[in-house]
XYZ file of C-alpha atoms in Angstrom:
717
model
C 16.956 -79.933 -59.174
C 14.306 -82.477 -58.084
C 11.874 -83.764 -60.614
C 8.352 -84.034 -60.903
C 5.566 -86.871 -62.411
C 2.267 -85.874 -62.971
C 0.056 -89.070 -63.177
C -3.977 -89.028 -63.820
C -5.819 -91.903 -64.712
C -8.599 -90.473 -67.177
C -11.496 -91.324 -69.368
C -13.023 -89.954 -71.915
C -11.792 -86.107 -70.406
C -11.871 -84.537 -73.700
C -13.826 -81.499 -72.749
C -11.750 -80.866 -70.099
C -7.990 -82.728 -70.392
C -6.234 -80.588 -72.293
C -7.310 -77.112 -70.573
C -6.501 -78.728 -67.079
C -2.640 -80.709 -68.484
C -2.161 -76.912 -69.496
C -1.786 -75.492 -66.287
C 0.454 -78.110 -64.789
C 3.529 -77.218 -67.760
C 5.578 -75.473 -65.801
C 5.776 -77.455 -62.803
C 5.951 -80.726 -63.769
C 8.910 -83.017 -66.224
C 6.671 -86.059 -67.212
C 3.151 -86.363 -68.050
C 2.181 -90.019 -66.872
C -1.566 -89.621 -68.313
C -2.928 -93.581 -68.237
C -6.048 -93.831 -70.538
C -8.855 -96.734 -69.297
C -10.343 -97.104 -71.848
C -11.262 -94.196 -74.186
C -13.779 -93.806 -77.254
C -13.344 -89.848 -77.530
C -10.138 -87.878 -78.321
C -8.687 -87.924 -74.800
C -5.458 -90.274 -76.198
C -4.728 -87.645 -78.969
C -4.696 -85.011 -76.105
C -2.592 -87.283 -74.007
C 0.050 -87.832 -76.895
C 0.384 -84.075 -76.816
C 2.149 -84.187 -73.126
C 3.729 -87.214 -73.887
C 4.130 -91.666 -74.448
C 0.057 -92.964 -74.106
C -0.329 -95.242 -71.444
C -2.903 -97.498 -71.274
C -4.223 -99.888 -68.451
C -7.425 -101.909 -67.704
C -9.369 -100.201 -65.197
C -10.291 -102.992 -62.462
C -10.816 -100.364 -59.250
C -9.410 -97.101 -58.243
C -6.541 -99.008 -55.514
C -5.479 -101.240 -57.870
C -5.684 -98.935 -61.678
C -4.391 -96.313 -59.644
C -1.685 -97.907 -57.964
C -0.214 -99.814 -61.492
C -0.343 -95.950 -62.381
C 2.009 -94.698 -59.553
C 4.638 -97.297 -61.381
C 4.884 -95.796 -64.286
C 6.638 -92.837 -63.378
C 10.388 -92.020 -63.452
C 10.666 -88.876 -61.542
C 11.525 -88.009 -58.080
C 7.945 -86.876 -57.403
C 4.347 -88.129 -57.946
C 1.999 -84.809 -58.613
C -1.307 -87.434 -58.005
C -4.502 -85.653 -59.513
C -7.835 -86.474 -61.480
C -8.566 -85.233 -64.813
C -10.982 -82.844 -63.710
C -8.655 -80.696 -61.115
C -6.454 -77.790 -61.412
C -4.223 -75.179 -59.483
C -6.378 -72.439 -58.520
C -3.503 -71.017 -55.909
C 0.078 -70.652 -54.919
C 0.809 -73.550 -57.745
C 4.452 -72.591 -57.786
C 4.194 -73.372 -54.207
C 4.408 -76.978 -55.358
C 7.661 -76.588 -57.461
C 9.120 -75.366 -54.293
C 7.841 -78.483 -51.663
C 9.494 -81.003 -54.117
C 12.857 -78.428 -54.565
C 12.890 -78.542 -50.277
C 12.608 -82.170 -50.305
C 9.126 -82.359 -48.349
C 8.484 -86.385 -47.758
C 4.443 -85.577 -48.538
C 2.470 -82.064 -49.291
C -1.163 -81.913 -48.310
C -2.995 -79.324 -49.690
C -6.725 -77.775 -49.760
C -9.519 -78.944 -52.140
C -12.203 -77.164 -53.335
C -15.634 -78.676 -54.495
C -17.870 -75.720 -55.968
C -21.447 -75.067 -56.357
C -21.517 -72.001 -58.882
C -19.092 -69.570 -57.946
C -19.454 -70.927 -54.367
C -16.328 -73.334 -52.582
C -19.488 -75.635 -51.282
C -16.947 -78.374 -49.522
C -13.293 -78.327 -49.062
C -11.034 -80.864 -47.724
C -7.495 -81.872 -47.048
C -5.787 -84.715 -49.803
C -2.305 -85.509 -50.447
C -1.353 -84.463 -53.853
C 2.614 -84.630 -53.677
C 4.899 -87.403 -52.434
C 8.338 -89.021 -53.068
C 8.099 -91.343 -55.792
C 10.299 -93.921 -53.609
C 7.622 -97.005 -53.665
C 6.664 -96.274 -50.302
C 3.373 -94.748 -50.961
C 0.297 -96.667 -52.336
C -3.149 -96.146 -52.629
C -5.459 -98.295 -50.057
C -8.855 -99.171 -49.648
C -11.483 -101.191 -50.944
C -11.795 -99.857 -54.183
C -13.142 -97.183 -54.017
C -12.423 -93.703 -52.202
C -9.198 -94.648 -52.201
C -6.195 -92.934 -49.737
C -2.926 -92.482 -50.394
C -0.752 -93.564 -47.569
C 3.081 -93.404 -47.323
C 5.536 -93.547 -44.285
C 6.905 -90.283 -43.274
C 5.263 -87.047 -41.943
C 2.980 -85.149 -44.058
C 2.660 -81.442 -44.471
C -0.640 -79.155 -44.840
C -0.198 -76.239 -46.918
C -4.087 -74.752 -46.544
C -2.995 -71.972 -49.116
C -2.698 -74.031 -52.142
C -6.035 -74.530 -53.197
C -7.348 -77.334 -55.940
C -10.198 -76.734 -57.674
C -12.518 -80.134 -57.974
C -14.247 -79.093 -61.632
C -17.339 -81.169 -62.615
C -19.229 -79.014 -64.216
C -18.716 -80.940 -67.393
C -20.120 -84.132 -65.884
C -23.504 -85.562 -65.557
C -24.883 -87.178 -62.389
C -23.027 -90.153 -61.803
C -25.272 -93.083 -62.905
C -26.895 -95.935 -60.031
C -24.739 -98.335 -61.833
C -21.795 -97.096 -60.705
C -22.890 -96.100 -56.929
C -23.928 -99.736 -56.967
C -20.496 -100.871 -58.175
C -18.984 -98.916 -54.960
C -21.583 -100.707 -52.855
C -20.214 -104.141 -53.718
C -16.896 -102.696 -53.584
C -17.483 -101.615 -49.951
C -19.718 -104.493 -48.568
C -16.532 -107.015 -49.667
C -14.811 -105.107 -47.861
C -16.587 -105.254 -44.761
C -17.293 -108.818 -45.064
C -13.156 -109.715 -45.125
C -12.940 -107.385 -42.272
C -15.959 -106.326 -39.982
C -14.140 -103.920 -37.899
C -12.666 -101.507 -41.165
C -14.391 -98.148 -40.197
C -13.451 -96.644 -42.935
C -15.089 -98.779 -45.468
C -18.129 -98.423 -42.996
C -18.472 -94.998 -43.133
C -18.372 -94.916 -47.040
C -20.578 -97.971 -47.509
C -23.007 -95.302 -45.361
C -22.224 -92.201 -47.559
C -22.710 -94.274 -50.594
C -26.271 -95.717 -49.705
C -26.699 -91.608 -48.930
C -25.833 -90.918 -52.326
C -28.552 -93.238 -53.333
C -31.227 -91.480 -51.679
C -31.371 -95.051 -49.632
C -31.070 -93.042 -45.888
C -32.380 -95.870 -43.641
C -29.763 -98.034 -44.664
C -27.519 -95.127 -44.889
C -28.664 -94.060 -41.194
C -27.904 -98.190 -39.939
C -24.856 -98.258 -40.823
C -23.549 -94.626 -39.750
C -24.674 -95.644 -36.167
C -22.790 -98.778 -36.509
C -19.605 -97.462 -37.995
C -20.931 -94.924 -34.697
C -20.422 -97.736 -32.388
C -17.267 -99.254 -33.431
C -14.379 -98.885 -31.141
C -11.871 -98.173 -33.958
C -12.502 -95.003 -35.391
C -10.933 -91.917 -33.963
C -10.906 -90.106 -36.832
C -12.934 -86.589 -35.175
C -13.789 -85.205 -38.202
C -15.024 -89.056 -39.858
C -17.568 -88.631 -36.689
C -18.563 -85.827 -37.422
C -20.007 -86.394 -40.230
C -21.235 -89.610 -39.179
C -23.299 -87.498 -37.023
C -24.630 -84.720 -39.031
C -24.922 -86.654 -42.294
C -27.437 -89.138 -39.815
C -29.019 -85.753 -39.555
C -29.551 -84.910 -43.348
C -30.982 -88.372 -43.328
C -33.790 -88.151 -41.000
C -34.600 -84.357 -42.464
C -35.406 -85.605 -45.598
C -38.089 -87.093 -44.256
C -39.514 -84.346 -41.827
C -38.139 -86.439 -38.844
C -37.046 -82.956 -37.172
C -36.734 -85.019 -33.546
C -34.647 -86.741 -34.171
C -32.758 -84.744 -36.478
C -33.048 -82.269 -33.230
C -30.936 -85.104 -31.694
C -27.876 -86.080 -34.184
C -26.955 -82.492 -34.444
C -26.941 -82.229 -30.182
C -24.765 -85.286 -31.009
C -22.233 -83.614 -33.299
C -22.319 -80.443 -31.637
C -21.125 -82.800 -28.624
C -18.282 -85.079 -31.176
C -16.666 -81.531 -32.804
C -18.358 -78.318 -30.547
C -16.148 -75.918 -33.271
C -18.545 -77.337 -35.939
C -21.181 -74.718 -37.286
C -23.045 -76.513 -39.281
C -25.468 -78.935 -36.832
C -26.220 -75.608 -35.777
C -26.654 -74.255 -38.749
C -28.855 -77.270 -39.316
C -30.867 -76.698 -36.335
C -31.592 -73.172 -36.747
C -32.891 -74.373 -40.715
C -35.412 -76.443 -38.551
C -37.118 -73.382 -37.289
C -36.445 -71.512 -40.222
C -38.390 -73.973 -41.800
C -40.936 -74.251 -38.452
C -41.898 -70.359 -39.242
C -39.720 -69.919 -35.132
C -38.034 -66.967 -35.856
C -36.433 -66.381 -32.672
C -34.967 -69.825 -32.211
C -34.290 -69.899 -35.044
C -31.880 -66.876 -35.095
C -30.714 -68.402 -31.396
C -28.819 -71.523 -33.565
C -27.278 -69.195 -37.006
C -25.964 -66.620 -34.435
C -24.032 -69.294 -32.578
C -22.887 -70.476 -35.830
C -21.670 -67.838 -37.057
C -20.161 -66.860 -33.901
C -17.386 -69.992 -34.542
C -13.937 -69.570 -36.309
C -13.394 -71.682 -39.315
C -11.340 -74.421 -37.695
C -8.071 -74.780 -39.882
C -7.423 -77.858 -38.737
C -10.229 -80.025 -40.228
C -9.081 -82.835 -42.714
C -12.142 -84.342 -43.926
C -15.112 -82.547 -45.867
C -16.373 -78.683 -44.345
C -18.342 -76.723 -46.084
C -16.588 -72.840 -45.291
C -20.113 -70.338 -46.390
C -21.521 -72.990 -43.217
C -18.771 -69.945 -41.057
C -19.413 -67.149 -43.220
C -22.871 -66.643 -46.115
C -25.584 -69.362 -44.074
C -25.894 -67.212 -41.133
C -25.525 -64.277 -42.982
C -28.327 -65.259 -45.693
C -30.334 -67.193 -43.733
C -29.930 -64.572 -40.094
C -31.111 -61.228 -42.418
C -34.200 -63.157 -43.310
C -35.437 -64.349 -39.909
C -35.149 -60.603 -38.765
C -36.540 -59.107 -42.072
C -39.775 -61.972 -40.532
C -39.533 -60.622 -37.299
C -39.378 -56.674 -38.470
C -36.281 -55.959 -37.459
C -35.011 -54.576 -40.936
C -32.131 -52.169 -39.937
C -30.578 -55.585 -38.107
C -31.869 -57.626 -41.865
C -29.939 -54.991 -43.880
C -26.901 -54.911 -41.593
C -26.817 -58.912 -42.425
C -26.735 -58.229 -46.095
C -24.573 -55.750 -46.079
C -22.033 -58.067 -44.590
C -23.046 -60.972 -46.340
C -22.463 -58.633 -49.658
C -18.398 -57.341 -48.689
C -17.665 -61.300 -47.957
C -18.758 -62.809 -50.873
C -16.960 -63.015 -54.112
C -19.714 -62.922 -56.183
C -23.244 -61.071 -56.370
C -26.729 -62.818 -55.753
C -29.435 -61.465 -57.175
C -31.949 -62.770 -54.623
C -29.380 -61.533 -51.907
C -29.381 -58.232 -53.866
C -33.360 -58.098 -54.395
C -33.345 -58.894 -50.044
C -31.262 -55.331 -49.638
C -33.392 -53.547 -51.915
C -36.443 -55.531 -49.796
C -35.015 -53.876 -46.636
C -34.160 -50.391 -47.660
C -37.597 -50.214 -48.939
C -38.642 -50.477 -45.112
C -35.662 -48.975 -43.688
C -37.015 -45.533 -45.821
C -40.627 -45.015 -45.569
C -42.898 -42.396 -46.608
C -43.860 -41.114 -43.673
C -46.904 -38.215 -43.574
C -47.184 -36.188 -40.259
C -50.391 -34.191 -40.112
C -49.370 -31.378 -37.315
C -52.948 -29.981 -38.614
C -54.287 -26.232 -37.914
C -51.613 -25.032 -34.727
C -52.740 -21.909 -33.335
C -49.209 -20.499 -34.765
C -48.090 -20.923 -38.230
C -45.339 -23.673 -38.982
C -41.985 -23.150 -40.292
C -39.116 -24.941 -40.998
C -35.871 -23.441 -39.193
C -38.404 -21.735 -36.632
C -37.278 -23.079 -33.727
C -33.960 -21.302 -34.455
C -35.539 -18.193 -34.110
C -38.231 -18.405 -31.549
C -39.347 -20.032 -28.983
C -41.603 -22.956 -30.386
C -44.766 -24.471 -28.549
C -44.496 -28.331 -27.279
C -46.823 -29.853 -29.658
C -44.939 -28.468 -32.466
C -41.518 -28.576 -31.180
C -41.710 -32.420 -31.149
C -43.158 -32.627 -34.782
C -40.833 -30.755 -35.778
C -37.848 -32.272 -33.773
C -39.148 -35.601 -34.509
C -39.941 -34.972 -38.432
C -35.875 -33.825 -39.152
C -34.682 -37.347 -36.890
C -36.475 -39.472 -39.404
C -35.633 -37.624 -42.016
C -32.295 -38.089 -40.881
C -32.839 -41.974 -40.762
C -33.508 -41.884 -44.197
C -37.273 -41.620 -44.138
C -38.664 -39.558 -46.749
C -41.129 -36.895 -44.103
C -44.010 -34.572 -45.013
C -45.058 -32.418 -42.215
C -48.776 -31.070 -43.093
C -48.930 -27.681 -41.188
C -50.741 -24.349 -40.964
C -47.974 -22.404 -43.142
C -48.499 -20.644 -46.574
C -46.717 -22.320 -49.364
C -44.658 -25.564 -49.618
C -41.317 -25.516 -48.728
C -38.130 -28.065 -47.782
C -35.882 -27.575 -44.226
C -33.518 -30.067 -42.525
C -34.844 -32.615 -45.299
C -38.541 -32.607 -44.189
C -40.919 -31.295 -46.269
C -43.246 -28.739 -45.016
C -46.588 -28.686 -46.785
C -50.235 -26.362 -46.258
C -52.364 -28.632 -43.763
C -55.398 -27.692 -46.210
C -53.288 -30.039 -48.981
C -53.021 -33.310 -47.362
C -55.329 -34.859 -49.035
C -53.828 -34.411 -52.464
C -50.652 -35.525 -51.731
C -52.067 -38.974 -50.846
C -51.626 -39.906 -54.445
C -48.308 -40.069 -53.313
C -48.932 -43.505 -51.576
C -47.646 -43.105 -47.814
C -46.707 -46.286 -45.673
C -47.275 -43.899 -42.332
C -49.636 -41.431 -41.308
C -48.859 -39.808 -38.278
C -51.231 -37.105 -36.712
C -52.481 -36.325 -33.042
C -55.483 -33.655 -33.137
C -56.577 -33.687 -36.041
C -58.251 -36.519 -37.068
C -59.547 -36.185 -40.414
C -56.902 -36.812 -41.777
C -57.760 -40.684 -41.022
C -60.385 -41.050 -43.335
C -58.666 -39.808 -46.763
C -57.753 -43.943 -47.822
C -57.272 -47.155 -46.711
C -54.095 -48.648 -47.494
C -51.807 -46.148 -45.139
C -51.093 -47.782 -41.933
C -52.272 -44.647 -39.092
C -50.433 -43.800 -35.445
C -52.631 -41.983 -33.742
C -49.853 -39.906 -32.000
C -51.526 -38.989 -28.217
C -48.988 -36.556 -27.811
C -48.759 -34.058 -24.889
C -51.915 -33.771 -23.348
C -55.137 -35.859 -24.200
C -58.107 -32.673 -24.048
C -61.309 -34.485 -25.719
C -61.942 -37.387 -27.692
C -62.591 -37.249 -31.480
C -64.719 -35.894 -33.303
C -65.213 -39.229 -35.073
C -66.169 -42.949 -32.673
C -63.864 -44.611 -34.837
C -61.334 -42.635 -34.749
C -59.247 -45.278 -32.442
C -60.136 -48.379 -34.439
C -59.075 -46.634 -37.842
C -55.493 -46.433 -36.068
C -52.789 -49.371 -36.676
C -50.601 -47.946 -33.574
C -51.731 -45.770 -30.714
C -48.266 -43.366 -28.841
C -48.368 -42.112 -25.899
C -45.767 -40.519 -23.647
C -45.055 -42.087 -20.453
C -46.496 -45.201 -18.444
C -49.049 -42.955 -16.484
C -50.616 -41.750 -19.801
C -50.699 -45.465 -20.557
C -52.813 -45.982 -17.882
C -54.672 -43.635 -18.333
C -55.875 -43.296 -21.503
C -56.645 -46.881 -20.651
C -58.522 -45.633 -17.659
C -60.076 -43.795 -20.189
C -60.970 -45.334 -22.530
C -61.453 -48.589 -21.952
C -61.994 -51.055 -24.315
C -62.857 -48.785 -26.803
C -59.257 -49.308 -27.710
C -57.017 -52.053 -28.027
C -54.640 -52.424 -25.766
C -52.150 -54.265 -27.760
C -51.682 -51.286 -30.194
C -50.885 -49.229 -27.344
C -47.093 -48.065 -27.276
C -45.479 -45.788 -24.953
C -42.683 -43.970 -26.528
C -41.456 -40.397 -24.903
C -40.136 -37.181 -25.933
C -36.934 -36.251 -26.051
C -34.302 -33.022 -26.172
C -31.331 -31.923 -27.577
C -28.888 -33.035 -25.829
C -25.795 -31.449 -27.538
C -27.720 -27.772 -25.693
C -26.169 -28.581 -22.684
C -23.017 -29.291 -23.261
C -21.553 -26.344 -22.610
C -19.854 -24.908 -19.947
C -21.900 -21.743 -18.169
C -21.113 -20.508 -14.427
C -24.720 -21.244 -11.905
C -25.975 -18.289 -10.222
C -26.308 -19.757 -7.049
C -29.683 -18.941 -6.386
C -31.352 -18.519 -9.781
C -34.302 -20.942 -10.079
C -36.800 -20.976 -13.162
C -40.342 -21.837 -13.809
C -41.229 -22.958 -17.304
C -44.119 -23.497 -18.241
C -47.870 -21.582 -18.990
C -48.856 -19.803 -16.256
C -52.034 -21.767 -15.188
C -49.575 -25.095 -14.587
C -48.822 -23.988 -11.455
C -47.078 -20.191 -11.699
C -50.290 -19.152 -10.152
C -49.563 -21.399 -6.543
C -45.817 -20.241 -6.779
C -46.500 -16.495 -7.082
C -48.904 -17.370 -4.280
C -45.130 -18.586 -2.136
C -43.180 -15.978 -3.558
C -42.897 -13.766 -0.255
C -42.245 -16.545 1.849
C -39.614 -18.113 -0.183
C -37.948 -15.087 -0.316
C -38.236 -14.037 3.380
C -36.230 -17.817 4.036
C -33.847 -16.903 1.381
C -33.630 -13.508 0.715
C -30.924 -13.880 -1.891
C -33.456 -15.641 -4.598
C -33.743 -14.497 -8.027
C -36.677 -16.362 -10.350
C -36.841 -16.307 -14.165
C -40.138 -16.994 -15.610
C -40.181 -18.657 -19.391
C -42.957 -18.893 -22.054
C -45.314 -17.524 -19.506
C -48.736 -15.921 -20.893
C -47.007 -15.304 -24.486
C -47.613 -19.127 -25.286
C -51.199 -19.078 -23.903
C -52.264 -15.373 -26.248
C -51.554 -17.753 -29.534
C -54.274 -20.063 -29.116
C -57.043 -17.998 -29.825
C -57.584 -14.818 -31.167
C -61.111 -14.550 -29.291
C -61.870 -11.089 -27.351
C -62.708 -12.812 -24.484
C -59.806 -15.477 -24.366
C -57.179 -12.114 -24.726
C -58.648 -10.331 -21.918
C -59.335 -13.594 -19.431
C -55.464 -13.584 -20.119
C -54.796 -10.018 -19.911
C -56.282 -10.356 -16.494
C -54.685 -13.060 -15.600
C -50.676 -11.476 -16.679
C -52.373 -7.887 -14.742
C -53.491 -10.006 -11.634
C -50.140 -11.380 -11.485
C -47.637 -8.824 -11.958
C -50.245 -6.581 -8.896
C -49.249 -8.977 -6.474
C -45.420 -9.626 -8.352
C -45.285 -5.695 -8.076
C -43.243 -5.484 -4.594
C -41.352 -8.198 -5.405
C -37.379 -6.697 -7.608
C -36.168 -10.368 -7.972
C -38.078 -12.009 -10.379
C -37.482 -11.485 -14.573
C -40.504 -11.897 -17.859
C -38.260 -13.988 -19.853
C -40.749 -15.087 -21.971
C -40.415 -17.479 -24.851
C -36.916 -18.231 -25.972
C -34.881 -20.638 -28.628
C -33.864 -23.846 -26.952
C -30.200 -22.487 -27.751
C -31.174 -19.872 -25.719
C -33.476 -21.974 -22.956
C -30.581 -23.858 -22.548
C -28.057 -21.004 -21.552
C -30.612 -20.262 -18.762
C -31.274 -23.165 -17.510
C -27.318 -23.870 -17.549
C -26.377 -20.621 -14.930
C -29.989 -21.780 -12.751
C -29.604 -23.924 -9.698
C -32.895 -25.402 -8.639
C -36.309 -25.305 -10.926
C -39.755 -24.299 -8.809
C -42.736 -26.009 -10.740
C -45.690 -26.567 -8.068
C -47.917 -28.158 -10.854
C -51.541 -28.483 -10.807
C -51.520 -30.303 -14.799
C -51.449 -33.457 -15.703
C -48.658 -33.839 -17.553
C -48.393 -37.191 -20.016
C -45.462 -35.589 -20.104
C -42.842 -32.998 -19.291
C -39.828 -31.393 -21.832
C -38.823 -28.990 -19.509
C -38.252 -32.007 -16.420
C -35.744 -33.678 -18.911
C -33.981 -30.318 -19.704
C -33.821 -28.952 -16.334
C -32.420 -32.395 -15.313
C -29.951 -32.142 -18.785
C -28.839 -28.824 -17.147
C -27.879 -30.395 -13.571
C -30.970 -28.516 -12.506
C -32.838 -30.346 -9.813
C -37.021 -30.075 -9.743
C -39.113 -29.808 -6.706
C -43.023 -30.464 -8.393
C -46.135 -31.939 -7.867
C -45.878 -36.552 -7.845
C -48.854 -35.768 -10.553
C -49.454 -37.776 -13.935
C -46.169 -38.262 -15.759
C -42.923 -36.423 -14.041
C -42.508 -39.119 -11.866
C -41.725 -40.612 -14.834
C -39.510 -37.935 -16.454
C -37.826 -36.527 -13.503
C -35.301 -39.060 -11.135
C -36.697 -39.201 -7.999
C -33.098 -39.718 -6.550
C -31.996 -36.000 -7.181
C -35.472 -34.366 -7.484
C -38.142 -33.843 -4.773
C -41.801 -34.405 -6.294
C -44.883 -33.746 -3.737
C -47.686 -36.323 -3.148
C -50.132 -33.671 -1.989
C -52.728 -31.314 -3.596
C -50.617 -28.428 -5.246
C -53.553 -26.210 -4.160
C -53.384 -27.153 -0.187
C -51.311 -25.278 2.242
C -50.243 -28.237 3.205
C -48.806 -28.508 -0.138
C -47.138 -24.919 -0.517
C -45.889 -25.564 3.221
C -43.871 -28.760 2.011
C -42.843 -27.078 -1.117
C -41.216 -23.687 0.885
C -40.027 -26.197 3.389
C -38.433 -28.325 1.029
C -36.699 -25.290 -0.927
C -34.958 -23.602 2.268
C -33.676 -27.471 2.939
C -32.184 -27.817 -0.015
C -30.824 -24.003 -0.176
C -29.569 -24.836 2.856
C -27.697 -28.102 1.971
C -25.036 -26.822 -0.498
C -23.536 -30.647 -0.322
C -26.929 -31.879 -1.584
C -27.214 -30.056 -3.988
C -24.292 -30.089 -6.086
C -24.683 -33.536 -5.545
C -28.353 -34.066 -6.741
C -26.984 -31.448 -9.811
C -24.674 -34.117 -11.164
C -27.020 -37.067 -10.665
C -29.832 -35.435 -13.134
C -26.740 -34.060 -15.273
C -25.812 -37.670 -15.654
C -29.064 -39.566 -15.395
C -30.075 -37.427 -18.694
C -26.844 -37.850 -20.163
C -26.100 -41.287 -19.698
C -29.802 -42.301 -20.867
C -31.553 -42.297 -24.188
C -33.491 -38.917 -23.565
C -32.266 -37.071 -27.159
C -34.227 -36.748 -30.106
C -31.755 -39.038 -31.791
C -32.779 -41.842 -29.261
C -36.467 -41.091 -29.889
C -36.490 -41.339 -33.517
C -34.655 -44.813 -33.518
C -37.656 -46.265 -31.198
C -40.077 -44.667 -33.168
C -38.778 -46.138 -36.539
C -38.057 -49.676 -35.002
C -42.157 -49.248 -34.213
C -43.015 -48.237 -37.742
C -41.074 -51.181 -38.913
C -43.392 -53.247 -36.990
C -46.061 -51.884 -39.201
C -45.149 -52.901 -42.406
């Protein structure tokens, strides 16, 4: 059975010695604890574990070598007084039993609960007289003949917590020893390296840089870990005095020496961070984070550089860019990987959550019809109301607290959204909202000054606000399409800040269009207010049915929506007359069905059973939900190249006619395109698939739209 001598040289270690020696009792057979001049209770503690040995301290190399000669067991386990094993200590004994020549283990340096530096050190070797410490009196290294076994699963903690700072006099002694060694042997690269490190520890950075440079220019120092450390330490020295250009240069030098190391990338990231250049900082930290921990590095390496440091700083950079979702994800990764709780990190998470979860007021206002939660499941709903309901529910699903101020009788909650009567919005500002969104009711912009305000131009821009400063009150303006953006700029020009004007499209529920329904090969539909193209379609219907006798037309929405706009008798009479005139024109046709306003679910079924959407639009659409829905159903559209229709429709599988929709030329072109498409079944089928793929593969769902909104909202914080 192999025996082990624990060898140490100690001085005034009463604070930790007994605690640490106790951790070795079950694996060592002999305690060779050599005192070098203690004046406290250290000697008494040594006697509890065996014979007291004393030696006069000369330097670390000589004194440790003399201590080695005292050991009598088969193996020497050499440790410092402030070291103890934290993992797999029993494996040390097993290595001795197996006849290992020399065992090198991981030594960990801590700052609080965190390992900030780790390196390999030979700690167990055969006591055959062939192993000796070498060096310039300090920074000694054990050397001997034969193989060295490295085991990264065995860890030693180097515990400095009980010690005061190393006195300057001791560092000066180190300088003396190292300088003497270099004087004797100018090619002593190792002494040159540690002399530079000692000057760095003494804050004599200019000297440290000079000596590091001499070291790097030597031809006999192939140890890559040491060379990398020298280049990296030079960068740290330059950083102290703000020599950032030189730091970047030295970081690149370190990266060239060993591109596996993350520390230099992180240091570059820190410089950019200090300069508040967040994108550049992110680029560097992301590179550092992407590098795996290089397990074969023997010398000093900070494991946090490959884990917590880039995660921490990246989270802050993304926070500064108001990318709170990314910031939160990085913080959560930090907490998942860390072995301890950091109050600052937890505080950062709370901060990020507060940004991700906003209190949002959506002021829909006094709409033609009452609005209530769940109404979209029971009836057809106007476009403006649809978008507010859909967006509010999705923002609530993202974690925001959403209040929807509408024309309703009493407060209620549906799908996480608080429905509040619009006439009570003023009293609710005591809840201190983060965001206010409004479209046509601008009085809500004036209740207070602290809330971030968004004007959502929505699906139309009918008239200027009743107060001239409304647009300047808003922090952001949102429109629905590129054409809409251009139109607003043309109309308002320099009365608004173009940088405030953002484009966010409207959306649909793509899941409604996943069901399989048999198509009627001759069913076409019109889905909008009648004044947006139905009257034009009616004028073409006779010729269309003459050329395609099997055609069947379904009309959705129609006059039902228009009737809700006003209770005024003149308005109702006007709508009634339009309806009567249209019905008179269509009385001879038996292939037209008026379906009225349908729920979104029922409308999807109707569209899925259709073949073509006929929409001879004469209205400046700022967006067109029907266009998205038709394409999701795999239904191509024939319409006018007007307003935002060119944005919402894929031009490769839909027909957009660039003519005046009231002209004869337009009607002739519309009829021709319709007939040609029905005559070409192959193209019609191909276009159907293209339309569907265009929507299903793109970000057209309300979940996608809400994400865009949420990101813009966060940019206001």
